[in-house]
Short mmCIF file of C-alpha atoms in Angstrom, two decimals:
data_model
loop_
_atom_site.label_atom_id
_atom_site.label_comp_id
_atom_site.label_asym_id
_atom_site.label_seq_id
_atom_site.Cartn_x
_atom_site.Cartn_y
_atom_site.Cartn_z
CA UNK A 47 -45.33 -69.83 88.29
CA UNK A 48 -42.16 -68.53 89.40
CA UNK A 49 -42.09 -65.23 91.63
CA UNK A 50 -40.23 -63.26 88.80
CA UNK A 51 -43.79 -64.50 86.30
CA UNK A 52 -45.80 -63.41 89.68
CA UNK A 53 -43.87 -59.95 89.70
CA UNK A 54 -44.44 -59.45 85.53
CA UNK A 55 -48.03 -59.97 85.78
CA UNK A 56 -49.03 -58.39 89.19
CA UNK A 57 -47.19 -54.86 87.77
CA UNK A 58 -49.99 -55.67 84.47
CA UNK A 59 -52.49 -55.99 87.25
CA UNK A 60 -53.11 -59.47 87.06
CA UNK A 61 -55.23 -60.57 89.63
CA UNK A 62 -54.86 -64.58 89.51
CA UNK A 63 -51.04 -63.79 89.94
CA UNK A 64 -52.09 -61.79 93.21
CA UNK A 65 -53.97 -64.97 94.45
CA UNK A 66 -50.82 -67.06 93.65
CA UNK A 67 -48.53 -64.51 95.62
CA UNK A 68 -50.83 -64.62 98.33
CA UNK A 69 -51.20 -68.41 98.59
CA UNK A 70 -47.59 -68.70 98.23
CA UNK A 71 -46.04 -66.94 100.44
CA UNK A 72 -49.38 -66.29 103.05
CA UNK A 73 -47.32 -69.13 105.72
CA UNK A 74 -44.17 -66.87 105.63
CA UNK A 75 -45.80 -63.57 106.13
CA UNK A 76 -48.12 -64.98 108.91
CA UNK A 77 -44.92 -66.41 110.48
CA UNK A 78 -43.15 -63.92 110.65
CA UNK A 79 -45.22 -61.12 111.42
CA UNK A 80 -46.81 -64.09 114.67
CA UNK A 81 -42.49 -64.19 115.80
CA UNK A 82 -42.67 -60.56 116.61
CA UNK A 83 -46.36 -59.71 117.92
CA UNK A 84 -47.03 -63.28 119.51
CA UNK A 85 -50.71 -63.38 118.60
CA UNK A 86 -52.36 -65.12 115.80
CA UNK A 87 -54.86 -62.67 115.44
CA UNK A 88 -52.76 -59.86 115.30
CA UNK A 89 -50.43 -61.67 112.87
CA UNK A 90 -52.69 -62.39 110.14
CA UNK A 91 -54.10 -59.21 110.39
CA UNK A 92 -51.04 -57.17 109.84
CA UNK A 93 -50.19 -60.17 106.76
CA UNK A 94 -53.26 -58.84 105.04
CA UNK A 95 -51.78 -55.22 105.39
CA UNK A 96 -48.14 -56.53 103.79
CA UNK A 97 -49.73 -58.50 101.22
CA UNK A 98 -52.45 -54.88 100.44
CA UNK A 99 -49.08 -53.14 100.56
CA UNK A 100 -47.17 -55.29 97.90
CA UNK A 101 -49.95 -54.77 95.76
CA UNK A 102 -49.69 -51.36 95.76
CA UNK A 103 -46.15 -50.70 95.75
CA UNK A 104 -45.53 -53.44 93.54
CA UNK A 105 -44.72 -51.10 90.53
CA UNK A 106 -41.77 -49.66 93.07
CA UNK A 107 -39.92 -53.27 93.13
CA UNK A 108 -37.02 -53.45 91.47
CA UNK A 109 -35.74 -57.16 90.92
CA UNK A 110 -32.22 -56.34 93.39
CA UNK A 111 -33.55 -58.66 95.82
CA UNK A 112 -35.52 -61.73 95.83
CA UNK A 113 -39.40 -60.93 96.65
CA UNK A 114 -39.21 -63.27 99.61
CA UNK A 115 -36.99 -60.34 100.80
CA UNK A 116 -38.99 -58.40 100.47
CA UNK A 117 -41.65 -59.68 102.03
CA UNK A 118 -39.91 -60.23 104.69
CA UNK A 119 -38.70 -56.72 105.21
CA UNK A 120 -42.25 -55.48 105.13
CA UNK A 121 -43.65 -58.11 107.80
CA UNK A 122 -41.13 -56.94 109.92
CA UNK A 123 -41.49 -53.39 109.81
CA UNK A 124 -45.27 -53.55 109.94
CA UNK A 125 -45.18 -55.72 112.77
CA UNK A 126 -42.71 -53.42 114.69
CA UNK A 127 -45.35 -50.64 113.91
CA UNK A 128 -48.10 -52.52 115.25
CA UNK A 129 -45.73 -53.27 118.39
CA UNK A 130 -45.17 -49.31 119.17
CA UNK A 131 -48.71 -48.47 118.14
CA UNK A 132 -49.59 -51.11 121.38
CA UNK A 133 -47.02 -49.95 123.23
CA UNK A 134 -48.58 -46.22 122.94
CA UNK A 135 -51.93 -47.69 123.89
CA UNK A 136 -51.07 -49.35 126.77
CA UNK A 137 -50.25 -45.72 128.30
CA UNK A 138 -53.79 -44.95 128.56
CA UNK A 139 -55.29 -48.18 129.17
CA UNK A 140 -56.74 -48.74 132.55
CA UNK A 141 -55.13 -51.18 134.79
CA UNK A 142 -58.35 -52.82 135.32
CA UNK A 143 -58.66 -52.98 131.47
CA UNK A 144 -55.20 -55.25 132.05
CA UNK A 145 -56.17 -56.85 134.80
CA UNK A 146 -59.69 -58.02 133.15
CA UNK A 147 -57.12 -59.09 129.75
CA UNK A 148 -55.37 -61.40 131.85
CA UNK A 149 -58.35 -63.40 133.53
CA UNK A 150 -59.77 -63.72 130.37
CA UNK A 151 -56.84 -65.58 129.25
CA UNK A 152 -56.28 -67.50 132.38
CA UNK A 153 -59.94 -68.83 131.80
CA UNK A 154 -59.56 -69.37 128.17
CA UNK A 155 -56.48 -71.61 128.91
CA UNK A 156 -58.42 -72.96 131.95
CA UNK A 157 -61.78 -73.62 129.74
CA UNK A 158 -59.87 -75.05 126.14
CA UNK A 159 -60.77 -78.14 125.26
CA UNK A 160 -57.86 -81.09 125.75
CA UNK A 161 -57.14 -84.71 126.65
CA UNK A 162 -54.06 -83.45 129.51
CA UNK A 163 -55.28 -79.79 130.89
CA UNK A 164 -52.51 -79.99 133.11
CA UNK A 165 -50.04 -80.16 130.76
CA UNK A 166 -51.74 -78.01 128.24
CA UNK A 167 -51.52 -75.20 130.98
CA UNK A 168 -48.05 -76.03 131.59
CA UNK A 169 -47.73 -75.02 127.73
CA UNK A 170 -49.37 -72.09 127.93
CA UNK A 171 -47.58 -70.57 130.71
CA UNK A 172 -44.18 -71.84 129.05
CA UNK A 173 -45.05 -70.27 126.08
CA UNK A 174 -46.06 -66.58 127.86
CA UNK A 175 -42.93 -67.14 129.59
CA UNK A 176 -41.02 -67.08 126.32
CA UNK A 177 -42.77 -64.74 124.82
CA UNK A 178 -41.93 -62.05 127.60
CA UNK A 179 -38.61 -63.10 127.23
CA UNK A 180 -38.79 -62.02 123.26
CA UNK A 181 -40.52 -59.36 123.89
CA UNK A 182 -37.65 -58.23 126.51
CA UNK A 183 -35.33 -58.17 124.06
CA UNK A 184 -33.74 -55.57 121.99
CA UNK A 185 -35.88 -54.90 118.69
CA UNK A 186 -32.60 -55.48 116.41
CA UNK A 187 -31.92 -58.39 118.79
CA UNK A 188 -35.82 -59.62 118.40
CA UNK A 189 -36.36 -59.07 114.74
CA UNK A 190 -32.83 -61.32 114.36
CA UNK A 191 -34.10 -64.10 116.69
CA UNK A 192 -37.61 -64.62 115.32
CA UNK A 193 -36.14 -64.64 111.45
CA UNK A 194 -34.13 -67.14 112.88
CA UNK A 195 -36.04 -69.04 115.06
CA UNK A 196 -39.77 -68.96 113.41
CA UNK A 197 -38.46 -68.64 109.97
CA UNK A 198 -35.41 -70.74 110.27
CA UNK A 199 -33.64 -68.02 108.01
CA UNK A 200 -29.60 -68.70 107.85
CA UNK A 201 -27.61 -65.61 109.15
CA UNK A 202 -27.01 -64.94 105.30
CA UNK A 203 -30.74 -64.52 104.86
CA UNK A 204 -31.28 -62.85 108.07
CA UNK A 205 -28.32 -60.25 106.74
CA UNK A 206 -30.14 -59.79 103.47
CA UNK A 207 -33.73 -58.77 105.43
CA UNK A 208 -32.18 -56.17 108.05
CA UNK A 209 -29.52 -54.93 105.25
CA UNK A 210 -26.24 -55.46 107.31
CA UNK A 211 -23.38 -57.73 107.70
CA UNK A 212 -23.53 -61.35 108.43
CA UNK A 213 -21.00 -61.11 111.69
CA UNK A 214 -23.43 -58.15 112.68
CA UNK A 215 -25.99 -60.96 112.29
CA UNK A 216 -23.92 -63.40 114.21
CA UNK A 217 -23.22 -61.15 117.10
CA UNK A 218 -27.03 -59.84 117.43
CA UNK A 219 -28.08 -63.88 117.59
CA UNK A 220 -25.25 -64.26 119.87
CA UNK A 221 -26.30 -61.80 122.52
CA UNK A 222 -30.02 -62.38 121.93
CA UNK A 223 -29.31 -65.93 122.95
CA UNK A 224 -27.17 -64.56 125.69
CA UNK A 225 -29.92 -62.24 126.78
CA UNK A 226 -33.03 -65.13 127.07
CA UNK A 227 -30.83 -67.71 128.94
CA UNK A 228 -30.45 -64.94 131.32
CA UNK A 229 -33.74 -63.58 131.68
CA UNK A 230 -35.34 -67.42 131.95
CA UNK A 231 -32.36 -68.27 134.18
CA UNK A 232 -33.62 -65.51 136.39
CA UNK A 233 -37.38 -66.81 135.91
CA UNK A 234 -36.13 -70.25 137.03
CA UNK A 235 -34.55 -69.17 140.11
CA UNK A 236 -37.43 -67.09 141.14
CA UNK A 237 -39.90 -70.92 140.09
CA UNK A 238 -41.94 -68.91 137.60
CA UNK A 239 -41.06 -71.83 134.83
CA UNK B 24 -16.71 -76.92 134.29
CA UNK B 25 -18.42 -75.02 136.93
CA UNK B 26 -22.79 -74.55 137.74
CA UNK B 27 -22.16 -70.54 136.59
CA UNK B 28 -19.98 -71.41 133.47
CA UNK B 29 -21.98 -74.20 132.58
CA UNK B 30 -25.26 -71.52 133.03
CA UNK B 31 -23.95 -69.39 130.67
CA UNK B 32 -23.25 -72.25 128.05
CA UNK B 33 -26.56 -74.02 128.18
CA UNK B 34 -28.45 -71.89 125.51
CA UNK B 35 -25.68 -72.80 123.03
CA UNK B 36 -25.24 -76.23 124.02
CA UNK B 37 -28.99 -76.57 123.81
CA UNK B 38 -28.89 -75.50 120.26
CA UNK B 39 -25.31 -77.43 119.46
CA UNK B 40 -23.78 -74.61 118.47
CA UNK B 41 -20.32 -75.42 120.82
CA UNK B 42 -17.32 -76.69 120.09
CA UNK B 43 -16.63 -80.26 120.33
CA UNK B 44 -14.73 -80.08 123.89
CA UNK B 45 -17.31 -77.78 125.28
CA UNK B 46 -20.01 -79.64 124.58
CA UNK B 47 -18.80 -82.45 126.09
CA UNK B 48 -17.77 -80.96 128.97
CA UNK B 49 -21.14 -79.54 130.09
CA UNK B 50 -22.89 -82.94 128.75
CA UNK B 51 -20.19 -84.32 131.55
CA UNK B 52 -21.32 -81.43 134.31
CA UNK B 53 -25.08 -81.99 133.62
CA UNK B 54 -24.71 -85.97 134.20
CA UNK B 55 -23.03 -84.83 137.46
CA UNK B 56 -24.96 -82.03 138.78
CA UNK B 57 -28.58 -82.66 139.28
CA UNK B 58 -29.25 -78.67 139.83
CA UNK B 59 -28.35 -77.71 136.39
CA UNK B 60 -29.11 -80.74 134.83
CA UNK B 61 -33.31 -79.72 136.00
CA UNK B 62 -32.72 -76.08 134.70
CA UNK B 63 -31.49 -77.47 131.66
CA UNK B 64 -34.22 -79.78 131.14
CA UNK B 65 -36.66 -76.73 131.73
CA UNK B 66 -34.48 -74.29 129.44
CA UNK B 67 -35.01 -77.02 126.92
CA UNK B 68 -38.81 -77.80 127.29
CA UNK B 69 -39.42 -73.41 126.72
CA UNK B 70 -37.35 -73.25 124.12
CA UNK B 71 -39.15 -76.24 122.24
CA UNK B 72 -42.30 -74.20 122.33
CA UNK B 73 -40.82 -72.21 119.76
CA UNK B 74 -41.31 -75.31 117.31
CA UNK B 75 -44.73 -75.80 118.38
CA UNK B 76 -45.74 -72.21 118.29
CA UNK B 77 -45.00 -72.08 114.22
CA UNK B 78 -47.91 -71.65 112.21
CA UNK B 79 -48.31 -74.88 110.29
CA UNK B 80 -51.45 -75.15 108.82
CA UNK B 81 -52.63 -72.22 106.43
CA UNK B 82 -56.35 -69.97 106.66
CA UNK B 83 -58.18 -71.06 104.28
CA UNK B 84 -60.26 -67.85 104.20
CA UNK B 85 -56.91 -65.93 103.92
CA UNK B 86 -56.73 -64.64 100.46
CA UNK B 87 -60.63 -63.96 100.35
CA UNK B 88 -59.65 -61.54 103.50
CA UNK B 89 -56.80 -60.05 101.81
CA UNK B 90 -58.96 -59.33 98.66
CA UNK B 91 -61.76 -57.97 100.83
CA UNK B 92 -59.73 -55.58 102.50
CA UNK B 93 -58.05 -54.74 99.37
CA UNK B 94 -61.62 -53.64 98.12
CA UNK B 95 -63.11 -52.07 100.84
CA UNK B 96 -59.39 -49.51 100.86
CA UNK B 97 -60.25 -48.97 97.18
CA UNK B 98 -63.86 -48.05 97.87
CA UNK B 99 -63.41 -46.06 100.73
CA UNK B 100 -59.61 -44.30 99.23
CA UNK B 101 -62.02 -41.26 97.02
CA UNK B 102 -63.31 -39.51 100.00
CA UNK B 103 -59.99 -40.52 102.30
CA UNK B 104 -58.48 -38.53 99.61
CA UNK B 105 -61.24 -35.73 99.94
CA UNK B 106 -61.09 -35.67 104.06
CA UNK B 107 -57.21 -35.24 103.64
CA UNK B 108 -57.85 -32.26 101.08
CA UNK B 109 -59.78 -31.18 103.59
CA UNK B 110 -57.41 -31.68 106.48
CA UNK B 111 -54.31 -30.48 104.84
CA UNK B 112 -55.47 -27.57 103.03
CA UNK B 113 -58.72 -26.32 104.30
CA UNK B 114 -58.17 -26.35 108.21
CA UNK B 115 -55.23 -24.13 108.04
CA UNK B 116 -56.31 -21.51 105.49
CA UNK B 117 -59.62 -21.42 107.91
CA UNK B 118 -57.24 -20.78 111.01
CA UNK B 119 -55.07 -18.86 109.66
CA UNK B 120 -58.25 -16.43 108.33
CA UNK B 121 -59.64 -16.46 111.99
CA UNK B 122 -56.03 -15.81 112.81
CA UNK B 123 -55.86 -12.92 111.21
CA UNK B 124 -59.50 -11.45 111.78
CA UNK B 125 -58.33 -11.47 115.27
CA UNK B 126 -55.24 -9.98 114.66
CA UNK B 127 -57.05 -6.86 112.62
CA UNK B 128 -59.56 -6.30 115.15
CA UNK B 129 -57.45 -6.43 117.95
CA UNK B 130 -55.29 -3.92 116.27
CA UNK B 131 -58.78 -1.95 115.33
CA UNK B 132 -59.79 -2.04 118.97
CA UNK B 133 -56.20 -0.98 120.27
CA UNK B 134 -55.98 2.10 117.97
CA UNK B 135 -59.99 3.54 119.09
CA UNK B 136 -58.85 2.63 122.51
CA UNK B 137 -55.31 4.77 121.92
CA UNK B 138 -57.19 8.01 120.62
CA UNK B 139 -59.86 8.07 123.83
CA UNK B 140 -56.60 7.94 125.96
CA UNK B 141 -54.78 10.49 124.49
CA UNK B 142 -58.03 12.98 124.37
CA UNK B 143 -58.80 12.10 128.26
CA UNK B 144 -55.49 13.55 130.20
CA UNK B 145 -55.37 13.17 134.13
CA UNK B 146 -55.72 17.15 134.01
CA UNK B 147 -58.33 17.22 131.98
CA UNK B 148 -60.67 14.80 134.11
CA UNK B 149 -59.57 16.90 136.90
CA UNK B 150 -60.89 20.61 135.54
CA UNK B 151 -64.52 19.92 136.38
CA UNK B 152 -64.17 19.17 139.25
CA UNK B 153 -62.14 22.92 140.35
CA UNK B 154 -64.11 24.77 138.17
CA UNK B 155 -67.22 23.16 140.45
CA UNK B 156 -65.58 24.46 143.44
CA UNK B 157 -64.96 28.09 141.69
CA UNK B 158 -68.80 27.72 141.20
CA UNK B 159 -69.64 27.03 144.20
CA UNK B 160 -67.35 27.32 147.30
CA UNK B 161 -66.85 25.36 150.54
CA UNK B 162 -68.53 27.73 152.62
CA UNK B 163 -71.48 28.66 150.92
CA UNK B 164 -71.78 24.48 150.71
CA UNK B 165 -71.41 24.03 154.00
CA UNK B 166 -73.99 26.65 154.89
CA UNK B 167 -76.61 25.09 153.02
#
């Protein structure tokens, strides 16, 4: 079933079309929404909320762009919702609450179950690492880098999601780039990585 | 190539995205320079992590979530709409009735409290109090 078929029946209601949309697309939503918050969790819960909200607004979608686009555009802005709504939290969470967070990782990374802990760990801090890096960034800057990075979007694609030009594109990847070499550069020299 | 120019080039080299002369220029400064040839080793061990970290396998469960959620919104969407009847148009017209109850009985209040003034003068409070001594002098007081 192609998505324009998906798009005909889900506006009759059609819920086996709503499955298909779902199953087709549920890796690109989860993806994308997991390049911005950095937790699986987290990711497929705000992929139910996109998919909920293409099934209510699908009456609303005009065939300008291609529904992957669309998708896209709503992961992203949900996601960058959910990111604010955390970042408003954190204000009147505890620091103990933070401080208890963070053990409970450490001992979930030190408990997980794995043929080479060491290296496993090694991972893990890597990938928090990273992820601070990301999150560090810019939100235009971020939004450009997962598409790109998690999604493997071309800048074309990425240009078509956040509605601007393709050098705009270029230049955002350019100093997002520019950005994490410094910021892990700086984590290098200091031996956090 | 320098350590600092080559630092600022690794990111791109990493991902091939120099020209042909820069690239092989830092390739040449990282086969000579043991210091940057480490960092970029650990640049390029992070920023595989961003392969690994893609999710590749899909939840099975995933649509049956989606649907659930779908159908509890549906379910519970009647009295969401009610509650923000209730919120949007009730609470105000409430406050603004309490509003102005207050308003009319502190007006009520100020207007009984304005006529007891105005019938109360300084002088007036005053005239017992001489006609008590024309009633009844100092002296006969004090010899009492």
């Amino acid at each position: 079933m192609s998505d324009q078929e998906i798009i005909e029946q889900l506006k009759q209601g059609s819920e086996a079309a709503f499955r298909k949309l779902v199953e087709g697309h549920q890796k690109l939503v989860v993806n994308t929404c997991f390049g911005l918050v950095h937790n699986r969790e987290d990711a497929e819960d705000i992929a139910q909320d996109v998919f909920i909200e293409v099934y209510r607004s699908i009456q609303q979608f005009r065939a300008d762009s291609k529904l992957s686009t669309w998708l896209y555009r709503i992961s992203v802005n949900r996601s960058l919702n959910h990111i604010r709504d955390n970042k408003k939290h954190k204000w009147f969470q505890s620091f103990e609450k933070d401080v208890e967070a963070r053990n409970r990782q450490i001992l979930q990374v030190e408990s997980s179950p794995t043929d080479h802990p060491g290296f496993e760990m090694e991972n893990k801090q890597r990938a928090a690492i990273l992820q601070e890096a990301i999150n560090s960034l810019p939100e235009n800057q971020k939004v450009a880098f997962s598409l790109n990075k998690y999604e493997d979007l071309s800048y074309q694609e990425i240009s078509e999601v956040m509605e601007m030009s393709v050098s705009s594109v270029e230049s955002l990847l350019f100093r997002a780039k520019k950005n994490l070499q410094k910021k892990l550069y700086k984590c290098y020299k200091k031996k956090c990585m | 190539m320098k350590c600092k120019a080559v630092h600022s080039k690794l990111i791109f080299f990493l991902e091939r995205e120099l020209p042909e002369p820069e690239m092989k220029a830092v390739q040449e400064h990282l086969a000579a320079c043991p210091e940057c040839a480490l960092f970029a080793e650990e640049m390029k061990k992070t920023l595989s992590i961003l392969e690994t970290e893609k999710v590749s396998e899909v939840n099975p469960y995933f649509y049956t979530r989606v649907k659930a959620k779908l159908d509890r919104q549906s379910e519970i969407q009647p009295s969401g709409i009610r509650s923000s009847v209730l919120a949007r148009v009730l609470q105000p017209v409430a406050f603004s009735i309490i509003l102005i109850l207050g308003i009319y009985g502190g007006v009520k209040m100020g207007a009984t409290g304005a006529k007891t003034a105005s019938t109360f003068t300084a002088e007036q409070e005053m005239v017992p109090y001489l006609n008590d001594m024309d009633v009844e002098p100092l002296e006969t007081f004090l010899m009492e």
